PDB file of C-alpha atoms in Angstrom:
ATOM      1  CA  MET K   1      16.887 -11.287  -2.523  1.00 46.00           C
ATOM      2  CA  SER K   2      13.179 -13.939  -1.222  1.00 52.00           C
ATOM      3  CA  ARG K   3      10.181 -12.611  -1.317  1.00 58.00           C
ATOM      4  CA  ARG K   4      10.005 -11.537   2.077  1.00 61.00           C
ATOM      5  CA  SER K   5      13.396  -9.270   2.329  1.00 69.00           C
ATOM      6  CA  GLY K   6      11.931  -7.918  -1.120  1.00 85.00           C
ATOM      7  CA  ILE K   7       8.759  -6.490   0.455  1.00 87.00           C
ATOM      8  CA  LEU K   8      10.683  -5.009   3.826  1.00 89.00           C
ATOM      9  CA  GLU K   9      12.896  -2.793   0.946  1.00 92.00           C
ATOM     10  CA  PHE K  10       9.860  -1.620  -0.546  1.00 93.00           C
ATOM     11  CA  ALA K  11       8.142  -0.964   2.736  1.00 92.00           C
ATOM     12  CA  VAL K  12      11.076   0.382   4.129  1.00 94.00           C
ATOM     13  CA  LEU K  13      12.035   2.837   0.819  1.00 95.00           C
ATOM     14  CA  GLY K  14       8.390   3.527   1.322  1.00 93.00           C
ATOM     15  CA  LEU K  15       8.371   4.689   4.395  1.00 93.00           C
ATOM     16  CA  LEU K  16      11.700   7.120   4.554  1.00 95.00           C
ATOM     17  CA  ARG K  17      10.243   8.505   0.920  1.00 94.00           C
ATOM     18  CA  GLU K  18       8.093  10.338   3.266  1.00 91.00           C
ATOM     19  CA  SER K  19      10.376  11.223   6.182  1.00 93.00           C
ATOM     20  CA  PRO K  20      14.303  10.543   7.798  1.00 95.00           C
ATOM     21  CA  MET K  21      13.806   8.164  10.590  1.00 94.00           C
ATOM     22  CA  HIS K  22      15.759   6.865  12.643  1.00 92.00           C
ATOM     23  CA  GLY K  23      16.039   2.639  13.190  1.00 89.00           C
ATOM     24  CA  TYR K  24      13.244   2.959  16.428  1.00 87.00           C
ATOM     25  CA  GLU K  25      10.990   4.985  14.415  1.00 90.00           C
ATOM     26  CA  LEU K  26      11.101   2.985  10.917  1.00 89.00           C
ATOM     27  CA  ARG K  27      10.124   0.082  13.065  1.00 87.00           C
ATOM     28  CA  LYS K  28       7.498   1.450  14.957  1.00 86.00           C
ATOM     29  CA  ARG K  29       5.949   2.563  12.048  1.00 87.00           C
ATOM     30  CA  LEU K  30       6.394  -0.799  10.340  1.00 85.00           C
ATOM     31  CA  ASN K  31       4.682  -2.612  13.279  1.00 82.00           C
ATOM     32  CA  THR K  32       2.291   0.172  13.686  1.00 79.00           C
ATOM     33  CA  SER K  33       1.565   0.990  10.454  1.00 73.00           C
ATOM     34  CA  LEU K  34       1.794  -2.516   7.921  1.00 71.00           C
ATOM     35  CA  GLY K  35       0.568  -5.403  10.233  1.00 63.00           C
ATOM     36  CA  VAL K  36       2.391  -8.037   7.382  1.00 60.00           C
ATOM     37  CA  PHE K  37       5.626  -6.978   9.614  1.00 66.00           C
ATOM     38  CA  ARG K  38       4.418  -6.950  13.571  1.00 62.00           C
ATOM     39  CA  ALA K  39       6.394  -9.299  14.311  1.00 59.00           C
ATOM     40  CA  PHE K  40       9.480  -8.882  13.391  1.00 66.00           C
ATOM     41  CA  SER K  41      13.309  -7.899  14.596  1.00 65.00           C
ATOM     42  CA  TYR K  42      15.771  -5.273  14.873  1.00 68.00           C
ATOM     43  CA  GLY K  43      17.323  -8.429  13.046  1.00 76.00           C
ATOM     44  CA  THR K  44      15.402  -8.748  10.661  1.00 82.00           C
ATOM     45  CA  LEU K  45      14.983  -4.169   9.926  1.00 88.00           C
ATOM     46  CA  TYR K  46      18.836  -3.269   9.883  1.00 88.00           C
ATOM     47  CA  PRO K  47      20.707  -5.940   7.469  1.00 91.00           C
ATOM     48  CA  CYS K  48      17.623  -4.544   5.155  1.00 92.00           C
ATOM     49  CA  LEU K  49      18.942  -1.034   5.864  1.00 94.00           C
ATOM     50  CA  LYS K  50      22.697  -1.464   5.454  1.00 94.00           C
ATOM     51  CA  ALA K  51      21.878  -3.750   1.719  1.00 95.00           C
ATOM     52  CA  LEU K  52      19.887  -0.373   0.907  1.00 96.00           C
ATOM     53  CA  VAL K  53      23.064   1.899   1.912  1.00 96.00           C
ATOM     54  CA  ALA K  54      25.773  -0.047   0.464  1.00 96.00           C
ATOM     55  CA  ASN K  55      22.984   0.194  -2.876  1.00 96.00           C
ATOM     56  CA  GLY K  56      23.781   3.495  -2.406  1.00 96.00           C
ATOM     57  CA  TRP K  57      19.301   4.282  -1.744  1.00 97.00           C
ATOM     58  CA  LEU K  58      20.056   5.314   1.219  1.00 97.00           C
ATOM     59  CA  ILE K  59      22.785   7.423   3.453  1.00 96.00           C
ATOM     60  CA  GLU K  60      23.775   7.435   6.865  1.00 95.00           C
ATOM     61  CA  GLU K  61      23.237  10.785   8.464  1.00 92.00           C
ATOM     62  CA  THR K  62      23.396  10.922  12.987  1.00 86.00           C
ATOM     63  CA  ASP K  63      21.496  13.701  14.683  1.00 70.00           C
ATOM     64  CA  GLY K  64      24.002  16.620  15.016  1.00 57.00           C
ATOM     65  CA  ALA K  65      25.355  16.354  11.585  1.00 50.00           C
ATOM     66  CA  GLN K  66      20.997  16.453  10.559  1.00 46.00           C
ATOM     67  CA  GLU K  67      20.705  19.176  13.074  1.00 47.00           C
ATOM     68  CA  GLY K  68      24.232  21.689  11.616  1.00 49.00           C
ATOM     69  CA  VAL K  69      26.248  20.324  15.287  1.00 48.00           C
ATOM     70  CA  PRO K  70      29.173  19.731  14.733  1.00 48.00           C
ATOM     71  CA  ALA K  71      30.964  16.915  15.072  1.00 45.00           C
ATOM     72  CA  ALA K  72      32.612  17.319  18.240  1.00 47.00           C
ATOM     73  CA  ALA K  73      29.683  17.953  20.380  1.00 48.00           C
ATOM     74  CA  LEU K  74      28.264  14.544  20.273  1.00 46.00           C
ATOM     75  CA  THR K  75      31.119  13.805  22.770  1.00 50.00           C
ATOM     76  CA  GLY K  76      30.165  11.390  25.087  1.00 51.00           C
ATOM     77  CA  ARG K  77      26.733  10.789  23.980  1.00 56.00           C
ATOM     78  CA  ARG K  78      26.118   7.946  21.698  1.00 62.00           C
ATOM     79  CA  ALA K  79      25.008   9.450  18.241  1.00 69.00           C
ATOM     80  CA  LYS K  80      21.887   8.537  16.863  1.00 83.00           C
ATOM     81  CA  ILE K  81      21.153   7.270  13.919  1.00 91.00           C
ATOM     82  CA  VAL K  82      19.020   9.227  11.126  1.00 95.00           C
ATOM     83  CA  TYR K  83      18.621   7.341   7.165  1.00 96.00           C
ATOM     84  CA  ARG K  84      17.499   9.206   4.685  1.00 96.00           C
ATOM     85  CA  LEU K  85      16.414   8.606   0.847  1.00 96.00           C
ATOM     86  CA  THR K  86      19.281   9.518  -1.865  1.00 97.00           C
ATOM     87  CA  ALA K  87      17.768  10.099  -5.281  1.00 97.00           C
ATOM     88  CA  GLU K  88      18.703   7.213  -6.396  1.00 97.00           C
ATOM     89  CA  GLY K  89      16.650   5.276  -4.312  1.00 96.00           C
ATOM     90  CA  LYS K  90      13.761   7.264  -4.636  1.00 96.00           C
ATOM     91  CA  LYS K  91      14.470   6.497  -8.823  1.00 96.00           C
ATOM     92  CA  HIS K  92      13.834   2.723  -7.674  1.00 96.00           C
ATOM     93  CA  PHE K  93      11.284   2.932  -5.050  1.00 95.00           C
ATOM     94  CA  GLU K  94       9.628   4.776  -8.358  1.00 94.00           C
ATOM     95  CA  GLU K  95      10.590   1.862 -10.251  1.00 94.00           C
ATOM     96  CA  LEU K  96       9.250  -0.307  -7.351  1.00 93.00           C
ATOM     97  CA  LEU K  97       5.832   1.153  -7.168  1.00 93.00           C
ATOM     98  CA  ALA K  98       5.696   0.456 -11.241  1.00 93.00           C
ATOM     99  CA  HIS K  99       5.672  -2.839 -11.498  1.00 89.00           C
ATOM    100  CA  SER K 100       1.999  -4.761 -10.949  1.00 88.00           C
ATOM    101  CA  GLY K 101       3.005  -7.881 -11.006  1.00 87.00           C
ATOM    102  CA  PRO K 102       1.889 -10.955 -10.254  1.00 89.00           C
ATOM    103  CA  ASP K 103       3.432 -11.218  -6.461  1.00 87.00           C
ATOM    104  CA  ALA K 104       1.894  -7.571  -6.236  1.00 89.00           C
ATOM    105  CA  TRP K 105      -1.701  -9.021  -5.619  1.00 88.00           C
ATOM    106  CA  GLU K 106      -0.228 -12.137  -3.210  1.00 87.00           C
ATOM    107  CA  ASP K 107      -1.687 -11.823   0.704  1.00 85.00           C
ATOM    108  CA  GLU K 108       1.053 -10.433   2.418  1.00 79.00           C
ATOM    109  CA  HIS K 109       2.133  -8.587  -0.510  1.00 87.00           C
ATOM    110  CA  PHE K 110      -0.619  -6.829  -1.026  1.00 91.00           C
ATOM    111  CA  GLY K 111      -1.349  -4.988   1.935  1.00 88.00           C
ATOM    112  CA  VAL K 112       1.743  -3.668   2.162  1.00 89.00           C
ATOM    113  CA  ARG K 113       1.399  -2.322  -1.696  1.00 91.00           C
ATOM    114  CA  PHE K 114      -1.568  -1.189  -1.121  1.00 92.00           C
ATOM    115  CA  ALA K 115      -0.676   1.705   1.790  1.00 90.00           C
ATOM    116  CA  PHE K 116       1.318   2.997  -0.349  1.00 92.00           C
ATOM    117  CA  PHE K 117      -1.533   3.522  -3.036  1.00 93.00           C
ATOM    118  CA  GLY K 118      -0.973   7.044  -2.405  1.00 91.00           C
ATOM    119  CA  GLN K 119       2.508   7.533  -4.054  1.00 91.00           C
ATOM    120  CA  THR K 120       1.154   4.558  -7.025  1.00 93.00           C
ATOM    121  CA  SER K 121      -0.213   5.737 -10.391  1.00 93.00           C
ATOM    122  CA  ARG K 122      -3.712   5.114 -10.715  1.00 93.00           C
ATOM    123  CA  ASP K 123      -3.205   2.739 -14.290  1.00 94.00           C
ATOM    124  CA  VAL K 124      -0.993   0.380 -11.564  1.00 95.00           C
ATOM    125  CA  ARG K 125      -3.750   0.749  -8.912  1.00 95.00           C
ATOM    126  CA  MET K 126      -6.403  -0.484 -11.314  1.00 95.00           C
ATOM    127  CA  ARG K 127      -4.004  -3.296 -12.709  1.00 95.00           C
ATOM    128  CA  VAL K 128      -3.096  -4.457  -8.998  1.00 96.00           C
ATOM    129  CA  LEU K 129      -6.692  -4.730  -8.086  1.00 96.00           C
ATOM    130  CA  GLU K 130      -7.581  -5.679 -10.129  1.00 96.00           C
ATOM    131  CA  GLY K 131      -4.975  -8.654 -10.042  1.00 96.00           C
ATOM    132  CA  ARG K 132      -5.152  -9.426  -6.929  1.00 96.00           C
ATOM    133  CA  ARG K 133      -9.789 -10.006  -6.898  1.00 97.00           C
ATOM    134  CA  SER K 134      -8.729 -12.553 -10.038  1.00 96.00           C
ATOM    135  CA  ARG K 135      -6.496 -14.330  -7.407  1.00 95.00           C
ATOM    136  CA  LEU K 136      -9.178 -13.914  -5.031  1.00 96.00           C
ATOM    137  CA  GLU K 137     -12.298 -15.576  -7.608  1.00 96.00           C
ATOM    138  CA  GLU K 138     -10.491 -18.971  -8.602  1.00 95.00           C
ATOM    139  CA  ARG K 139      -9.186 -19.207  -4.217  1.00 95.00           C
ATOM    140  CA  LEU K 140     -13.455 -18.403  -4.127  1.00 95.00           C
ATOM    141  CA  GLU K 141     -13.640 -21.337  -6.993  1.00 95.00           C
ATOM    142  CA  LYS K 142     -11.367 -23.695  -5.362  1.00 94.00           C
ATOM    143  CA  MET K 143     -12.597 -23.231  -1.740  1.00 94.00           C
ATOM    144  CA  ARG K 144     -15.820 -23.241  -2.953  1.00 93.00           C
ATOM    145  CA  THR K 145     -15.186 -26.647  -5.370  1.00 93.00           C
ATOM    146  CA  SER K 146     -14.251 -28.437  -2.069  1.00 90.00           C
ATOM    147  CA  LEU K 147     -16.587 -27.389   0.872  1.00 90.00           C
ATOM    148  CA  ALA K 148     -19.277 -28.901  -1.730  1.00 90.00           C
ATOM    149  CA  ARG K 149     -16.782 -32.595  -2.122  1.00 89.00           C
ATOM    150  CA  SER K 150     -15.880 -32.498   1.767  1.00 87.00           C
ATOM    151  CA  ARG K 151     -19.162 -30.863   3.438  1.00 85.00           C
ATOM    152  CA  GLU K 152     -20.704 -34.653   3.982  1.00 85.00           C
ATOM    153  CA  ARG K 153     -17.653 -35.908   6.608  1.00 87.00           C
ATOM    154  CA  LEU K 154     -17.241 -32.723   7.905  1.00 87.00           C
ATOM    155  CA  ASP K 155     -17.923 -32.296  11.819  1.00 90.00           C
ATOM    156  CA  ASP K 156     -19.898 -29.416  12.734  1.00 90.00           C
ATOM    157  CA  TYR K 157     -16.838 -26.929  13.982  1.00 93.00           C
ATOM    158  CA  THR K 158     -14.897 -28.059  11.563  1.00 91.00           C
ATOM    159  CA  LEU K 159     -17.573 -26.791   7.756  1.00 91.00           C
ATOM    160  CA  GLU K 160     -18.014 -23.740  10.055  1.00 93.00           C
ATOM    161  CA  LEU K 161     -14.559 -23.259   9.612  1.00 93.00           C
ATOM    162  CA  GLN K 162     -14.897 -23.772   6.334  1.00 91.00           C
ATOM    163  CA  ARG K 163     -17.797 -21.360   6.102  1.00 92.00           C
ATOM    164  CA  HIS K 164     -16.088 -18.332   7.677  1.00 94.00           C
ATOM    165  CA  GLY K 165     -12.856 -18.586   5.917  1.00 94.00           C
ATOM    166  CA  LEU K 166     -14.763 -18.580   2.633  1.00 94.00           C
ATOM    167  CA  GLU K 167     -17.206 -16.175   3.989  1.00 96.00           C
ATOM    168  CA  SER K 168     -13.981 -13.759   4.454  1.00 95.00           C
ATOM    169  CA  VAL K 169     -12.748 -14.623   1.049  1.00 96.00           C
ATOM    170  CA  GLU K 170     -16.166 -13.275  -0.278  1.00 96.00           C
ATOM    171  CA  ARG K 171     -16.474  -9.984   1.875  1.00 96.00           C
ATOM    172  CA  GLU K 172     -12.667  -9.065   0.062  1.00 96.00           C
ATOM    173  CA  VAL K 173     -14.012  -9.000  -3.007  1.00 97.00           C
ATOM    174  CA  ARG K 174     -16.865  -6.781  -2.600  1.00 97.00           C
ATOM    175  CA  TRP K 175     -14.608  -4.679  -1.375  1.00 96.00           C
ATOM    176  CA  LEU K 176     -11.682  -4.839  -4.181  1.00 97.00           C
ATOM    177  CA  ASN K 177     -15.184  -4.707  -6.146  1.00 97.00           C
ATOM    178  CA  GLY K 178     -15.704  -1.154  -4.673  1.00 96.00           C
ATOM    179  CA  LEU K 179     -12.282   0.021  -5.058  1.00 96.00           C
ATOM    180  CA  ILE K 180     -12.111  -0.979  -8.434  1.00 96.00           C
ATOM    181  CA  GLU K 181     -15.220   1.035  -9.379  1.00 95.00           C
ATOM    182  CA  SER K 182     -13.929   3.845  -7.584  1.00 94.00           C
ATOM    183  CA  GLU K 183     -10.850   3.797  -9.406  1.00 93.00           C
ATOM    184  CA  ARG K 184     -12.751   3.623 -12.776  1.00 92.00           C
ATOM    185  CA  ALA K 185     -15.163   6.701 -11.708  1.00 89.00           C
ATOM    186  CA  GLY K 186     -11.816   8.552 -10.736  1.00 82.00           C
ATOM    187  CA  ARG K 187     -10.202   8.211 -13.978  1.00 68.00           C
ATOM    188  CA  ASP K 188     -13.276   8.558 -16.530  1.00 57.00           C
ATOM    189  CA  GLN K 189     -14.159  12.461 -14.813  1.00 52.00           C
ATOM    190  CA  ARG K 190     -13.001  14.974 -16.903  1.00 45.00           C
ATOM    191  CA  ALA K 191     -12.086  18.790 -16.120  1.00 40.00           C
ATOM    192  CA  PRO K 192     -15.063  21.236 -17.459  1.00 45.00           C
ATOM    193  CA  GLY K 193     -15.055  23.100 -20.362  1.00 42.00           C
ATOM    194  CA  PRO K 194     -15.033  26.450 -20.202  1.00 42.00           C
ATOM    195  CA  ALA K 195     -18.759  27.672 -20.951  1.00 45.00           C
ATOM    196  CA  GLU K 196     -19.826  24.793 -18.391  1.00 47.00           C
ATOM    197  CA  GLN K 197     -16.670  26.877 -15.401  1.00 46.00           C
ATOM    198  CA  ASP K 198     -18.869  30.444 -16.799  1.00 50.00           C
ATOM    199  CA  LYS K 199     -22.099  28.679 -15.511  1.00 48.00           C
ATOM    200  CA  GLN K 200     -20.357  27.219 -12.514  1.00 46.00           C
ATOM    201  CA  ASN K 201     -18.924  30.625 -11.527  1.00 47.00           C
ATOM    202  CA  GLN K 202     -22.483  32.585 -13.107  1.00 48.00           C
ATOM    203  CA  SER K 203     -23.837  30.500 -10.293  1.00 45.00           C
ATOM    204  CA  ALA K 204     -21.883  31.005  -7.097  1.00 42.00           C
ATOM    205  CA  ASP K 205     -21.859  34.700  -8.070  1.00 46.00           C
ATOM    206  CA  THR K 206     -25.661  34.243  -8.073  1.00 44.00           C
ATOM    207  CA  GLY K 207     -26.001  32.768  -4.841  1.00 43.00           C
ATOM    208  CA  GLY K 208     -26.109  29.323  -6.650  1.00 40.00           C
ATOM    209  CA  LEU K 209     -24.964  25.868  -4.161  1.00 40.00           C
ATOM    210  CA  PRO K 210     -22.028  25.273  -5.277  1.00 42.00           C
ATOM    211  CA  ARG K 211     -21.126  21.951  -6.269  1.00 46.00           C
ATOM    212  CA  HIS K 212     -18.359  20.670  -4.302  1.00 44.00           C
ATOM    213  CA  ARG K 213     -18.152  21.680  -0.432  1.00 45.00           C
ATOM    214  CA  GLY K 214     -16.259  24.863  -0.262  1.00 46.00           C
ATOM    215  CA  GLY K 215     -17.039  25.896  -3.953  1.00 46.00           C
ATOM    216  CA  SER K 216     -13.531  24.303  -5.469  1.00 45.00           C
ATOM    217  CA  ARG K 217     -13.922  20.622  -8.337  1.00 47.00           C
ATOM    218  CA  PRO K 218     -11.233  18.372  -7.878  1.00 46.00           C
ATOM    219  CA  ASP K 219      -8.114  17.141  -8.927  1.00 49.00           C
ATOM    220  CA  PRO K 220      -9.525  14.836 -11.565  1.00 44.00           C
ATOM    221  CA  SER K 221      -6.232  13.295 -12.317  1.00 45.00           C
ATOM    222  CA  ASP K 222      -5.380  13.571  -8.772  1.00 49.00           C
ATOM    223  CA  ASP K 223      -3.841  10.152  -8.800  1.00 47.00           C
ATOM    224  CA  THR K 224      -3.986  10.467  -4.344  1.00 45.00           C
ATOM    225  CA  THR K 225      -7.626   9.144  -4.504  1.00 43.00           C
ATOM    226  CA  THR K 226      -8.807   6.194  -3.844  1.00 39.00           C
TER     227      THR K 226
END
């Protein structure tokens, strides 16, 4: 399986985990939500869907079958195919989510993986973010070395283009640093002990200001925090 088809499979399974969809709906979500797929076509999507069905990770249903309409009632109109994730497909997607190797750090793959961080465990998120940062730091070092060696031979416009590329990578590294710090802060949170909880309850009862808006404390084990 090519890298391109592998990340498309991952994205399709992830979107269908949210809800069943028609092929058209899937293509629209891939185009609008996951920018790496903006230029791909139905000729790319449908072979992927057929392969996932053949593997038992998806099933095909008609609109009528999904809504409880008898098959006979569909006569005379073309039934739309809805793709639904199977239990095996969900398990396979969860296995893919747990992967945090070098492929997950690459330019094309990282954006798609990041789009599903809400369904990814915190430990895996940390490994992917740190791997991506490490990859970009290596790239920055090479870019700076190249720029220093070739600066005198470049015209102003080529030099500006290289500076722009360098600044773009530096911005992403800063962004990743912020995300990593947020993940670490979330991991280090601890639930309040009984004495602290009683103190918070007494403060609320006596009109004290709650620590969090709405008077509730976020669950530090919530893996959707990014």
